[in-house]
PDB file of C-alpha atoms and ligand atoms in Angstrom:
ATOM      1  CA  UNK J   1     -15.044 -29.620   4.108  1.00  0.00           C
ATOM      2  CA  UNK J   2     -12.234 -28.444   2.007  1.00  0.00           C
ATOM      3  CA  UNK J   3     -11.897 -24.338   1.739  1.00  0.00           C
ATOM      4  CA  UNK J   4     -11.434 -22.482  -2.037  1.00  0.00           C
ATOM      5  CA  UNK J   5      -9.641 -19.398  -2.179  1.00  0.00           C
ATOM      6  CA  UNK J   6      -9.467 -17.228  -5.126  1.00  0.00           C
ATOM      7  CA  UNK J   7      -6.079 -15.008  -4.802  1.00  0.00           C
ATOM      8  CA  UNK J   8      -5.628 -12.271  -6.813  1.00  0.00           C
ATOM      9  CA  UNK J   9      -1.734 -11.522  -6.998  1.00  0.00           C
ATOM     10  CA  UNK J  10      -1.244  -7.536  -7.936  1.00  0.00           C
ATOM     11  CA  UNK J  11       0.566  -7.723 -11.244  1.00  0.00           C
ATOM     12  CA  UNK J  12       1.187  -4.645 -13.937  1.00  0.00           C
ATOM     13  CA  UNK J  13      -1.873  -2.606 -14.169  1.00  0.00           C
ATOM     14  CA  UNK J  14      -4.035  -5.639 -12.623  1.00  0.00           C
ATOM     15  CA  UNK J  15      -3.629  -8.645 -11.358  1.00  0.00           C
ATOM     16  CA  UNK J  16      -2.487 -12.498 -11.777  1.00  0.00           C
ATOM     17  CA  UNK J  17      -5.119 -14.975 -10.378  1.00  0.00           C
ATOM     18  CA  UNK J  18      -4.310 -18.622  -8.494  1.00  0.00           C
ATOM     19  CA  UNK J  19      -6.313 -20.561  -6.744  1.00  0.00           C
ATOM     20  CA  UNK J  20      -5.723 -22.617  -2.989  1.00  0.00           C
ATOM     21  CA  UNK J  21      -7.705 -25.388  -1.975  1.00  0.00           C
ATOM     22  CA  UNK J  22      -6.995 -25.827   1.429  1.00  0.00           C
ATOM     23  CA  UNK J  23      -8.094 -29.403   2.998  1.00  0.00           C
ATOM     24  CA  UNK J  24      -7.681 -31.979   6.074  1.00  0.00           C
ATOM     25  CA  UNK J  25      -4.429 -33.460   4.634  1.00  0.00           C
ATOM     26  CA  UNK J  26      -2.676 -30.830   2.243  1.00  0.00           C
ATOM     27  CA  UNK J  27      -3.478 -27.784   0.071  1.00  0.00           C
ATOM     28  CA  UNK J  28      -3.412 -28.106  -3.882  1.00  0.00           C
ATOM     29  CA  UNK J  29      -1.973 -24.580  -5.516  1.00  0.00           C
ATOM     30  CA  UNK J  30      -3.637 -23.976  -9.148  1.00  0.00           C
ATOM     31  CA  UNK J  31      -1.238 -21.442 -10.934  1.00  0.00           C
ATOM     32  CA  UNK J  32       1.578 -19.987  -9.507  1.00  0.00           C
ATOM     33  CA  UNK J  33       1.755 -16.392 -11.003  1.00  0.00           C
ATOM     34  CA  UNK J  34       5.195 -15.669 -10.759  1.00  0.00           C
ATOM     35  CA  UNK J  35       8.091 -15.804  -7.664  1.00  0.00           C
ATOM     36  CA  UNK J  36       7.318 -12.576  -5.810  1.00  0.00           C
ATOM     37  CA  UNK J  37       3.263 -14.177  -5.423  1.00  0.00           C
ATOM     38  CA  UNK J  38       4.781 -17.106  -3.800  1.00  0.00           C
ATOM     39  CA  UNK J  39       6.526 -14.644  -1.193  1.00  0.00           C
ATOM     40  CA  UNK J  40       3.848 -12.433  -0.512  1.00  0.00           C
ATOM     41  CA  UNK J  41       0.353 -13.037  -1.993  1.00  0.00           C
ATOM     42  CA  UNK J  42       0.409 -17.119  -1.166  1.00  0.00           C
ATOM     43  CA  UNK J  43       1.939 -16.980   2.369  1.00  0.00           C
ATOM     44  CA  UNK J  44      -0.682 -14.267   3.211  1.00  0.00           C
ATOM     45  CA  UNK J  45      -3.158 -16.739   2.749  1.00  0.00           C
ATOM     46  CA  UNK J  46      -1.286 -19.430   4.101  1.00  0.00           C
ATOM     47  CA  UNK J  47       0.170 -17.759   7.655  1.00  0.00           C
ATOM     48  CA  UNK J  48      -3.077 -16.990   8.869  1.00  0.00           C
ATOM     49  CA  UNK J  49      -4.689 -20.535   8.779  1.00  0.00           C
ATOM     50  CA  UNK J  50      -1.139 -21.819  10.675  1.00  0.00           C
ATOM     51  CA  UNK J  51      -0.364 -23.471   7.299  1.00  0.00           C
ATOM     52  CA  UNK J  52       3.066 -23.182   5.852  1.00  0.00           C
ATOM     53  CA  UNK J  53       4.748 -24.235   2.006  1.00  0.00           C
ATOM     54  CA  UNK J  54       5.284 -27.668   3.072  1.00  0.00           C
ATOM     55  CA  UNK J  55       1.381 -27.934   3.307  1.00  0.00           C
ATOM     56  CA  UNK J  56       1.540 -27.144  -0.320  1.00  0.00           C
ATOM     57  CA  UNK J  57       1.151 -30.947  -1.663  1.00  0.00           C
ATOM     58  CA  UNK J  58       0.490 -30.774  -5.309  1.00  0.00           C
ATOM     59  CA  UNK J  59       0.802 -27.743  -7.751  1.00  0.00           C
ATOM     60  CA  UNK J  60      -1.931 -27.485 -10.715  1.00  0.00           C
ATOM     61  CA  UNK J  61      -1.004 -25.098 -14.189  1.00  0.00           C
ATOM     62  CA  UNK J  62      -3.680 -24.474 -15.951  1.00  0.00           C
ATOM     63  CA  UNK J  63      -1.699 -23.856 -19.112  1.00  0.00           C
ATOM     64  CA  UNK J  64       2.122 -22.738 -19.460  1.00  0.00           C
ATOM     65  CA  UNK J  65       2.001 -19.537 -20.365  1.00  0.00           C
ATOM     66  CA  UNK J  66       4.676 -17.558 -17.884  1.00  0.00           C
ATOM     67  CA  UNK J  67       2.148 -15.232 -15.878  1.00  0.00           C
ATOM     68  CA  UNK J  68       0.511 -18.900 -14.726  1.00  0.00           C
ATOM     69  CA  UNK J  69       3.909 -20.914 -13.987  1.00  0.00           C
ATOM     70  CA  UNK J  70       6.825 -18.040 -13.467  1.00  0.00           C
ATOM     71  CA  UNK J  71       6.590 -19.264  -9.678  1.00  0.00           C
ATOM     72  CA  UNK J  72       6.979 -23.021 -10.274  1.00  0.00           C
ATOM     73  CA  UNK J  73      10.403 -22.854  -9.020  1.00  0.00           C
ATOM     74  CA  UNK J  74       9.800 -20.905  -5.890  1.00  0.00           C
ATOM     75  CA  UNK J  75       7.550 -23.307  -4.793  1.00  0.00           C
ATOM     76  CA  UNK J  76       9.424 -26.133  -5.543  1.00  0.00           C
ATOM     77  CA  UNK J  77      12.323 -24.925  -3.742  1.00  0.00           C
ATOM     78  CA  UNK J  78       9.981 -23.663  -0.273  1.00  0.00           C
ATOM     79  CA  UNK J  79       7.744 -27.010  -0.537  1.00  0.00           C
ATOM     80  CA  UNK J  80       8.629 -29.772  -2.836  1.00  0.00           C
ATOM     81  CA  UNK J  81       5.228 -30.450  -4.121  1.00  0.00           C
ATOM     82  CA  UNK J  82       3.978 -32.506  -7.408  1.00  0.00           C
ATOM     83  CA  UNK J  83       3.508 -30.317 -10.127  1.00  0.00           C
ATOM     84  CA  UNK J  84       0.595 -31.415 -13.285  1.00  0.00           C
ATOM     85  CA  UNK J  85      -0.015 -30.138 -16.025  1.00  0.00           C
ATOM     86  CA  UNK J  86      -1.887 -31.307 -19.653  1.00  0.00           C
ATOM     87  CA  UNK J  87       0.271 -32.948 -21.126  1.00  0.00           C
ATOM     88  CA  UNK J  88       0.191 -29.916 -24.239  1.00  0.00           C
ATOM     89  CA  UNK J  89       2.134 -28.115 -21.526  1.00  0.00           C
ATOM     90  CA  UNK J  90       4.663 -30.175 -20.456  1.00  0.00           C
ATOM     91  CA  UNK J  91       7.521 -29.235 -22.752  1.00  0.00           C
ATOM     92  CA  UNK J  92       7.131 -25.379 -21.703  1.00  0.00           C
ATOM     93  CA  UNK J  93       7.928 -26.767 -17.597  1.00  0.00           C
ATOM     94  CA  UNK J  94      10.847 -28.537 -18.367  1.00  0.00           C
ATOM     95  CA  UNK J  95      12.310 -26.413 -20.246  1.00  0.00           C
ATOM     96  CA  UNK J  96      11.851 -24.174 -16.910  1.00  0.00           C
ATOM     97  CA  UNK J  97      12.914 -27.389 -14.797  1.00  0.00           C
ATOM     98  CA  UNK J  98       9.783 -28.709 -13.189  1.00  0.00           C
ATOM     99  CA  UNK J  99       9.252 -31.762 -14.166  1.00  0.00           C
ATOM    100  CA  UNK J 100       5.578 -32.980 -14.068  1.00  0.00           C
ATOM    101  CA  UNK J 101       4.510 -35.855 -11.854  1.00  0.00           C
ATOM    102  CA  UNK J 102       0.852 -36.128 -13.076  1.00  0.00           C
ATOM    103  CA  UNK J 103      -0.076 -35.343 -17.288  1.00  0.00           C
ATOM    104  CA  UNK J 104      -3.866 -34.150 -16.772  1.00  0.00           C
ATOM    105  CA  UNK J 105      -6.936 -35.746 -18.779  1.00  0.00           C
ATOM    106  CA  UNK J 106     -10.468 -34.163 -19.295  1.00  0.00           C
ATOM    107  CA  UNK J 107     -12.756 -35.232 -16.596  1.00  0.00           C
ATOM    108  CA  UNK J 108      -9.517 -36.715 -14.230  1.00  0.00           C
ATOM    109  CA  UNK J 109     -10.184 -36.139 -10.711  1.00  0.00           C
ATOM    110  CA  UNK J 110      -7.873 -35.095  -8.729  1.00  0.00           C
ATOM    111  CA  UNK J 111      -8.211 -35.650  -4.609  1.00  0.00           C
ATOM    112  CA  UNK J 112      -5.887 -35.009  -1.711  1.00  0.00           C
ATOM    113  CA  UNK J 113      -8.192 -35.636   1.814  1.00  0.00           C
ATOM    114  CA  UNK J 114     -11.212 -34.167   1.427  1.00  0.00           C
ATOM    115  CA  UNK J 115     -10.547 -31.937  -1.727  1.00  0.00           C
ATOM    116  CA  UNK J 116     -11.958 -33.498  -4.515  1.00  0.00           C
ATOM    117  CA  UNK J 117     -11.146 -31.697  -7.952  1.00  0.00           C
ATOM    118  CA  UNK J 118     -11.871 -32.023 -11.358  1.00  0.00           C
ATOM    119  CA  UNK J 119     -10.142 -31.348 -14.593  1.00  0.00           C
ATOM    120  CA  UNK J 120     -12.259 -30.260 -17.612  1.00  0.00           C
ATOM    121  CA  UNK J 121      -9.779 -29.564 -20.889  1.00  0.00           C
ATOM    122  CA  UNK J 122     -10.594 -26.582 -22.310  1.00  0.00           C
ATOM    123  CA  UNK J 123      -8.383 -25.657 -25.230  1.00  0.00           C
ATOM    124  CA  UNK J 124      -8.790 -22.550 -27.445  1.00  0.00           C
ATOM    125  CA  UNK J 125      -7.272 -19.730 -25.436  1.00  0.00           C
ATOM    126  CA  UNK J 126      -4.268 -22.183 -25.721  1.00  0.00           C
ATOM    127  CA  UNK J 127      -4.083 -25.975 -26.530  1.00  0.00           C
ATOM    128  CA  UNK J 128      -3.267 -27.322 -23.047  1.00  0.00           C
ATOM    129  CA  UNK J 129      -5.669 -24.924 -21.073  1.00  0.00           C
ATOM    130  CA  UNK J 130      -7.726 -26.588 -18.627  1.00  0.00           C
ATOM    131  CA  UNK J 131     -10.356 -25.335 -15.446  1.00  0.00           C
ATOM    132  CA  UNK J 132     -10.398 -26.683 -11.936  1.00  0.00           C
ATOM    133  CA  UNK J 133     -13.237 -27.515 -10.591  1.00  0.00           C
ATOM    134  CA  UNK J 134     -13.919 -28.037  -6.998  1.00  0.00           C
ATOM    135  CA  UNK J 135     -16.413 -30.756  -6.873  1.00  0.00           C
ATOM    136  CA  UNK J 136     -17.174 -29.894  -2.936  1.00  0.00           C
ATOM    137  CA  UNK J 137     -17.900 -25.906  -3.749  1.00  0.00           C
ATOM    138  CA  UNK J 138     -18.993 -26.438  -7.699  1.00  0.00           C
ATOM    139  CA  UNK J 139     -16.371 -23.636  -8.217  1.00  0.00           C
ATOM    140  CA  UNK J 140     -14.431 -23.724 -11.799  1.00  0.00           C
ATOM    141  CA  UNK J 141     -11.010 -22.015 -11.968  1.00  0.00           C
ATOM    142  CA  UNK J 142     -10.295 -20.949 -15.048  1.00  0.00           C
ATOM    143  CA  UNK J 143      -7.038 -20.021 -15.995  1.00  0.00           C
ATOM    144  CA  UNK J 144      -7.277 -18.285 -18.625  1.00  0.00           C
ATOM    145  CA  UNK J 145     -10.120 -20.535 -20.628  1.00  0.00           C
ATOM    146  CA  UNK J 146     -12.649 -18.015 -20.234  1.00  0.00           C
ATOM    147  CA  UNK J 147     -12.274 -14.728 -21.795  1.00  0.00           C
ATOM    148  CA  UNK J 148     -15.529 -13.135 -21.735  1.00  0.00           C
ATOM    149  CA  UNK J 149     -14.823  -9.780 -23.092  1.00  0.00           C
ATOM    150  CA  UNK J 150     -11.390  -9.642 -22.617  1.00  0.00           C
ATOM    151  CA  UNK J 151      -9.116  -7.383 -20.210  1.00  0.00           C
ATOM    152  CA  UNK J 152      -8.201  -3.302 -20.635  1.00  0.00           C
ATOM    153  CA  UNK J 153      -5.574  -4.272 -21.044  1.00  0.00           C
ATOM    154  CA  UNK J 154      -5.654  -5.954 -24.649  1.00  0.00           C
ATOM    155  CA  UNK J 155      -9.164  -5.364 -25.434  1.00  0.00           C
ATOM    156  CA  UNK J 156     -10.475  -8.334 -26.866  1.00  0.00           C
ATOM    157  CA  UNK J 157     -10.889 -12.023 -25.899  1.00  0.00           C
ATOM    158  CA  UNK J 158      -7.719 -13.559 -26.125  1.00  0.00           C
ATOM    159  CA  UNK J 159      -7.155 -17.275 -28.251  1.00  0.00           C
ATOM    160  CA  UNK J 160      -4.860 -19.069 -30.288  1.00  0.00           C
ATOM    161  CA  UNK J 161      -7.695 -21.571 -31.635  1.00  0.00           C
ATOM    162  CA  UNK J 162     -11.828 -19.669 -31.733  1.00  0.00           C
ATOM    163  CA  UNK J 163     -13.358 -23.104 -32.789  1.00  0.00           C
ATOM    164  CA  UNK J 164     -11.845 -25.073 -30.007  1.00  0.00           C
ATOM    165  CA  UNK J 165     -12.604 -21.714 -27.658  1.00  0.00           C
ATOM    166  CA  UNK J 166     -15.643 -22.366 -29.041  1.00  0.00           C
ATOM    167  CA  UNK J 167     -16.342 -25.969 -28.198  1.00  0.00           C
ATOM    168  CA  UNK J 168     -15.097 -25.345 -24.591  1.00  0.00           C
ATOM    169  CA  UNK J 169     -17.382 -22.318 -23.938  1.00  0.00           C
ATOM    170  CA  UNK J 170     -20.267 -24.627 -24.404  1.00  0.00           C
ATOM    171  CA  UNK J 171     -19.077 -27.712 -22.646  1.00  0.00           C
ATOM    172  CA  UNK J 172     -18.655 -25.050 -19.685  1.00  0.00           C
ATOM    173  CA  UNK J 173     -22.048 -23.828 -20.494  1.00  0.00           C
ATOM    174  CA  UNK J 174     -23.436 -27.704 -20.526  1.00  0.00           C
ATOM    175  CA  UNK J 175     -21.971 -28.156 -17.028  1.00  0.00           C
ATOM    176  CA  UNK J 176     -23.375 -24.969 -15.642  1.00  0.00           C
ATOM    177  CA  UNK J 177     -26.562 -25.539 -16.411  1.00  0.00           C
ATOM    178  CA  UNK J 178     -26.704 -28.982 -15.267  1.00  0.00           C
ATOM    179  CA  UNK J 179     -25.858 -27.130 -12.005  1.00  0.00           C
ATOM    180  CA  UNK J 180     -22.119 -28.370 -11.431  1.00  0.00           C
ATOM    181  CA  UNK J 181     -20.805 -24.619 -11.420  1.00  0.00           C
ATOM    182  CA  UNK J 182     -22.340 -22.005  -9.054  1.00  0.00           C
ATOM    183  CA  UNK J 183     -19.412 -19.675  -9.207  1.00  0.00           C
ATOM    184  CA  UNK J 184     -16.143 -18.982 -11.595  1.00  0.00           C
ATOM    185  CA  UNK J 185     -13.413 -17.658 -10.448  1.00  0.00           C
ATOM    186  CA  UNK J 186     -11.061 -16.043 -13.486  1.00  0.00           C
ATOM    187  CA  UNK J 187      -7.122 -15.633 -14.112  1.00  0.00           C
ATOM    188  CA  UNK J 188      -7.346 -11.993 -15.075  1.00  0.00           C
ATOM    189  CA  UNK J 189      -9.997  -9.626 -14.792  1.00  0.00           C
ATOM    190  CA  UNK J 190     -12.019 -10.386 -17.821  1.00  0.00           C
ATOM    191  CA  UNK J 191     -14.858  -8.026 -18.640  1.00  0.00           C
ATOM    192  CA  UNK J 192     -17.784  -7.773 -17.547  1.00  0.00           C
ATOM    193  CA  UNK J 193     -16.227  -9.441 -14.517  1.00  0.00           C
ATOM    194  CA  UNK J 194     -14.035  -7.916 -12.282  1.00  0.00           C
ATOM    195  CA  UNK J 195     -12.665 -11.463 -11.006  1.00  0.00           C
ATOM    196  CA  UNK J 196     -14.987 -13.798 -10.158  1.00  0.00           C
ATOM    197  CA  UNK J 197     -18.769 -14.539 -10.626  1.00  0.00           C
ATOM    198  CA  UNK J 198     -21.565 -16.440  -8.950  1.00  0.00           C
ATOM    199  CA  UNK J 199     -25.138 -17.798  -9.477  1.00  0.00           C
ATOM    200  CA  UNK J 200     -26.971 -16.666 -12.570  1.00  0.00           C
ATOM    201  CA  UNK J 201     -23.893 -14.320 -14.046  1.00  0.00           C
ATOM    202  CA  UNK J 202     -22.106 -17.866 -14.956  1.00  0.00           C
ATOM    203  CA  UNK J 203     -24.302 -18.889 -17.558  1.00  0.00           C
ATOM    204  CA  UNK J 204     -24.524 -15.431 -18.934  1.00  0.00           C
ATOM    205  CA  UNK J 205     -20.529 -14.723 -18.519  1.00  0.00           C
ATOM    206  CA  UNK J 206     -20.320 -18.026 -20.668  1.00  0.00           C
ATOM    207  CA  UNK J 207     -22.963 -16.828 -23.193  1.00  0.00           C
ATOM    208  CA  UNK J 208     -21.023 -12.892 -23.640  1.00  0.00           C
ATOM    209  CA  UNK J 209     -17.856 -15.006 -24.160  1.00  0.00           C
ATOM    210  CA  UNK J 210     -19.818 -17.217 -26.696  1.00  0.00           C
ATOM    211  CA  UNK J 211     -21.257 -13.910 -27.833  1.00  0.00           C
ATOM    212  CA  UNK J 212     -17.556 -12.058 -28.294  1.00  0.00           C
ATOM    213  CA  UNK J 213     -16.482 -14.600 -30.827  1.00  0.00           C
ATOM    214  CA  UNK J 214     -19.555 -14.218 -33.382  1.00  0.00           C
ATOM    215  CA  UNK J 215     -19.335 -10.734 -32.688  1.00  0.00           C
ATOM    216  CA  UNK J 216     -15.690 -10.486 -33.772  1.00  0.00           C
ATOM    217  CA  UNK J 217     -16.633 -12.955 -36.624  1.00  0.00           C
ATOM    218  CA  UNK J 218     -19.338 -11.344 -38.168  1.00  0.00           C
ATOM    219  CA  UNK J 219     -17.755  -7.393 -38.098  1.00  0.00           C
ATOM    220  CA  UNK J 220     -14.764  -9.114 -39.898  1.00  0.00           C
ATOM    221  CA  UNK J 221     -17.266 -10.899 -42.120  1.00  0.00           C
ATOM    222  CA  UNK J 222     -19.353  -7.775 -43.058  1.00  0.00           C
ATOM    223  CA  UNK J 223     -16.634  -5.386 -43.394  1.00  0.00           C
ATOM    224  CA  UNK J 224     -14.020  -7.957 -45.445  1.00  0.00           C
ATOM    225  CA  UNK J 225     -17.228  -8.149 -48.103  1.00  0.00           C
ATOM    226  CA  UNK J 226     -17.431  -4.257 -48.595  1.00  0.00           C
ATOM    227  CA  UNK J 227     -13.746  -4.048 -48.592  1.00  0.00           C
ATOM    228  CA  UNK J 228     -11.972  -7.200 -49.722  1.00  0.00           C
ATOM    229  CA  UNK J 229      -8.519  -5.343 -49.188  1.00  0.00           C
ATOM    230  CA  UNK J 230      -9.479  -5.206 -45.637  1.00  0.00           C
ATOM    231  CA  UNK J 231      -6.056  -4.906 -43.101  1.00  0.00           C
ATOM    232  CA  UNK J 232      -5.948  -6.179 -39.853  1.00  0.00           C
ATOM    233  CA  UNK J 233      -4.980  -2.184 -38.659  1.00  0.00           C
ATOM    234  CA  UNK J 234      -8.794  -1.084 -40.199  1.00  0.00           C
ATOM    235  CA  UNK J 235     -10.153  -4.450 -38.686  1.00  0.00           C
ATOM    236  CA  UNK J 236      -8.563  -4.288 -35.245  1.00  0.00           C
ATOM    237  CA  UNK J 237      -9.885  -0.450 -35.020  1.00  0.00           C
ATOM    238  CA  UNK J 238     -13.151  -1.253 -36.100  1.00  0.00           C
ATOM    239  CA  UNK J 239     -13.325  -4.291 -33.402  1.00  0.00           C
ATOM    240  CA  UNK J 240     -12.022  -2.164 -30.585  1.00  0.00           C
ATOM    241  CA  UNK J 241     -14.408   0.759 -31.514  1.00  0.00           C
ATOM    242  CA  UNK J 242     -17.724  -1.754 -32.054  1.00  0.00           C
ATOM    243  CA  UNK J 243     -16.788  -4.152 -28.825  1.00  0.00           C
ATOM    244  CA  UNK J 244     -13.359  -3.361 -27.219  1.00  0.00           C
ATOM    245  CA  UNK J 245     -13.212  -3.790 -23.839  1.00  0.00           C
ATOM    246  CA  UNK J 246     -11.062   0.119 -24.171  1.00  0.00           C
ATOM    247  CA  UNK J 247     -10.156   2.080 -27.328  1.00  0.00           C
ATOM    248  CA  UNK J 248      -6.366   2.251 -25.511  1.00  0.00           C
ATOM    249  CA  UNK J 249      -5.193  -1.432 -25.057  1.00  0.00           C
ATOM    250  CA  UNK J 250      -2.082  -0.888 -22.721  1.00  0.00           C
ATOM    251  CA  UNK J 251      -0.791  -4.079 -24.418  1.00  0.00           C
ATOM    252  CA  UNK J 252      -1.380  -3.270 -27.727  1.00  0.00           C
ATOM    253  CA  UNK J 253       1.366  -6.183 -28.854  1.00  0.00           C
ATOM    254  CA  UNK J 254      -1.487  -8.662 -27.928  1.00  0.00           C
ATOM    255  CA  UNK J 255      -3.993  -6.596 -29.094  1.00  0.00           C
ATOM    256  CA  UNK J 256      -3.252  -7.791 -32.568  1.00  0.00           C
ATOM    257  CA  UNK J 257      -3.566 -11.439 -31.592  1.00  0.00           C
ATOM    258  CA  UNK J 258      -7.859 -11.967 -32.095  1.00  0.00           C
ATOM    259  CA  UNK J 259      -8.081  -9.396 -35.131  1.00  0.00           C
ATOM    260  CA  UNK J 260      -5.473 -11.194 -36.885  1.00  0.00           C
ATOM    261  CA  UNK J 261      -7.138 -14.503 -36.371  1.00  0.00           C
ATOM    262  CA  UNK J 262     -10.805 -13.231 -37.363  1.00  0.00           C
ATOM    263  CA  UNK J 263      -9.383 -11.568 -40.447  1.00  0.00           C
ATOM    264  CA  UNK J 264      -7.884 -14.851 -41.827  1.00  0.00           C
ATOM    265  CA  UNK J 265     -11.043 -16.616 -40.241  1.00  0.00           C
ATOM    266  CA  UNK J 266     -13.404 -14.368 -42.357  1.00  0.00           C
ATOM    267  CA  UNK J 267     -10.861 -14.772 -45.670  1.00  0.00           C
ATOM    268  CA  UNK J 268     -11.781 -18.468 -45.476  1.00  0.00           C
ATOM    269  CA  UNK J 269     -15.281 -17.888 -45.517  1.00  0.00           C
TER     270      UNK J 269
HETATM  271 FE1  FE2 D 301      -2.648 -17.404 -20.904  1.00  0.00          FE
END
């Protein structure tokens, strides 16, 4: 039976997560962090199982952003896999010179002995995010499609797109509790996870990250009625204050990203 193992690569204040599924014929590599977790984080995984890069068959992104493909290239030039990606993506890895072998569908499975994956498209944090999940383990990698609370580091859930967030969230939450997912392993620690979680904290890390987005929705709502001059600087406060993951955001360039999107949101209301 194939082997799942959830690597946390130290990055900035936290970390950058990937994912190795080791099996009889190869290892797939979801995410790549960037070069330096190639060089260290991946080959400690790798040495002591007497597996080296060349095992490294196929490479998964879960979407393009750089902290999830800056080590492409250092894998392609230690172990020549295939790289995939959804096809939203693809423009974003050539432009950094991998060229995709396989453009990823919801619900394609992808198998390599006897790892047998899945691919469930879950746009909203960006349009070509999509989760992993191991069909033998019923463990969903997620990139970063699941936000829950967000990080310390930027304080909030993090999306381009809260309806299509939205819409994943509960196609997650439909496959969890039909029982396909018994634990999710995250991209970033997301509050109130520290990384991963298992059994009956999946539903209910689905259900806070449902949660974030009508909380964030209805502050914006309430406060843009008493104060129709509302800016996003008294609405991003307000947010962090109310349900922040930190008052401090150590990225506070991001920070801006989900109040400016619930203002507008709420102006449209
Ligand atoms: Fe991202």
């Amino acid at each position: 039976m194939s082997e799942a193992i959830h690597i946390k690569h130290p990055w900035r204040e936290f970390w950058a997560g990937m994912m190795l599924f080791i099996g009889n014929q190869g290892t797939i590599l979801v995410d790549t962090a960037f070069e330096d977790a190639i060089t260290t984080s991946l080959k400690d995984e790798l040495v002591p199982r007497n597996l080296s890069y060349k095992d490294v068959k196929l490479v998964i992104n879960t979407h393009a952003h750089g902290d999830h493909i800056e080590g492409n290239n250092a894998i392609d030039a230690l172990a020549k896999p295939a790289f995939a990606i959804h096809p939203e993506g693809q423009q974003v890895l050539l432009k950094s010179g991998i060229a995709p072998k396989l453009l990823l569908q919801d619900g394609q499975r992808i198998k390599l002995g006897d790892i047998d994956l899945e691919i469930i498209h879950t746009p909203g944090h960006s349009p070509d995010s999509i989760c992993v999940l191991d069909l033998n383990s019923k463990t969903l990698f997620t990139g970063d499609s699941v936000q829950g609370r967000g990080t310390l580091n930027i304080g909030f859930a993090l999306y381009s797109n809260p309806k299509l967030y939205l819409e994943s969230m509960k196609k997650l939450l439909g496959r969890a509790r039909l029982g396909d997912i018994e634990t999710i392993c995250l991209g970033h620690p997301e509050l109130p996870s520290n990384g991963a979680v298992t059994g009956e904290q999946v539903t209910e890390f689905l259900e806070t990250s449902i949660q974030a987005v009508h909380d964030y929705d209805n502050l914006a709502r309430t406060l843009l009625k008493d104060n129709p001059d509302l800016t996003i600087d008294e609405l991003r406060s307000e947010m962090l204050k109310r349900f922040g993951t930190t008052l401090t955001p150590n990225w506070p360039e991001l920070s801006w990203q989900t109040p400016r999107i619930h203002l507008e949101r709420a102006k449209k209301q």
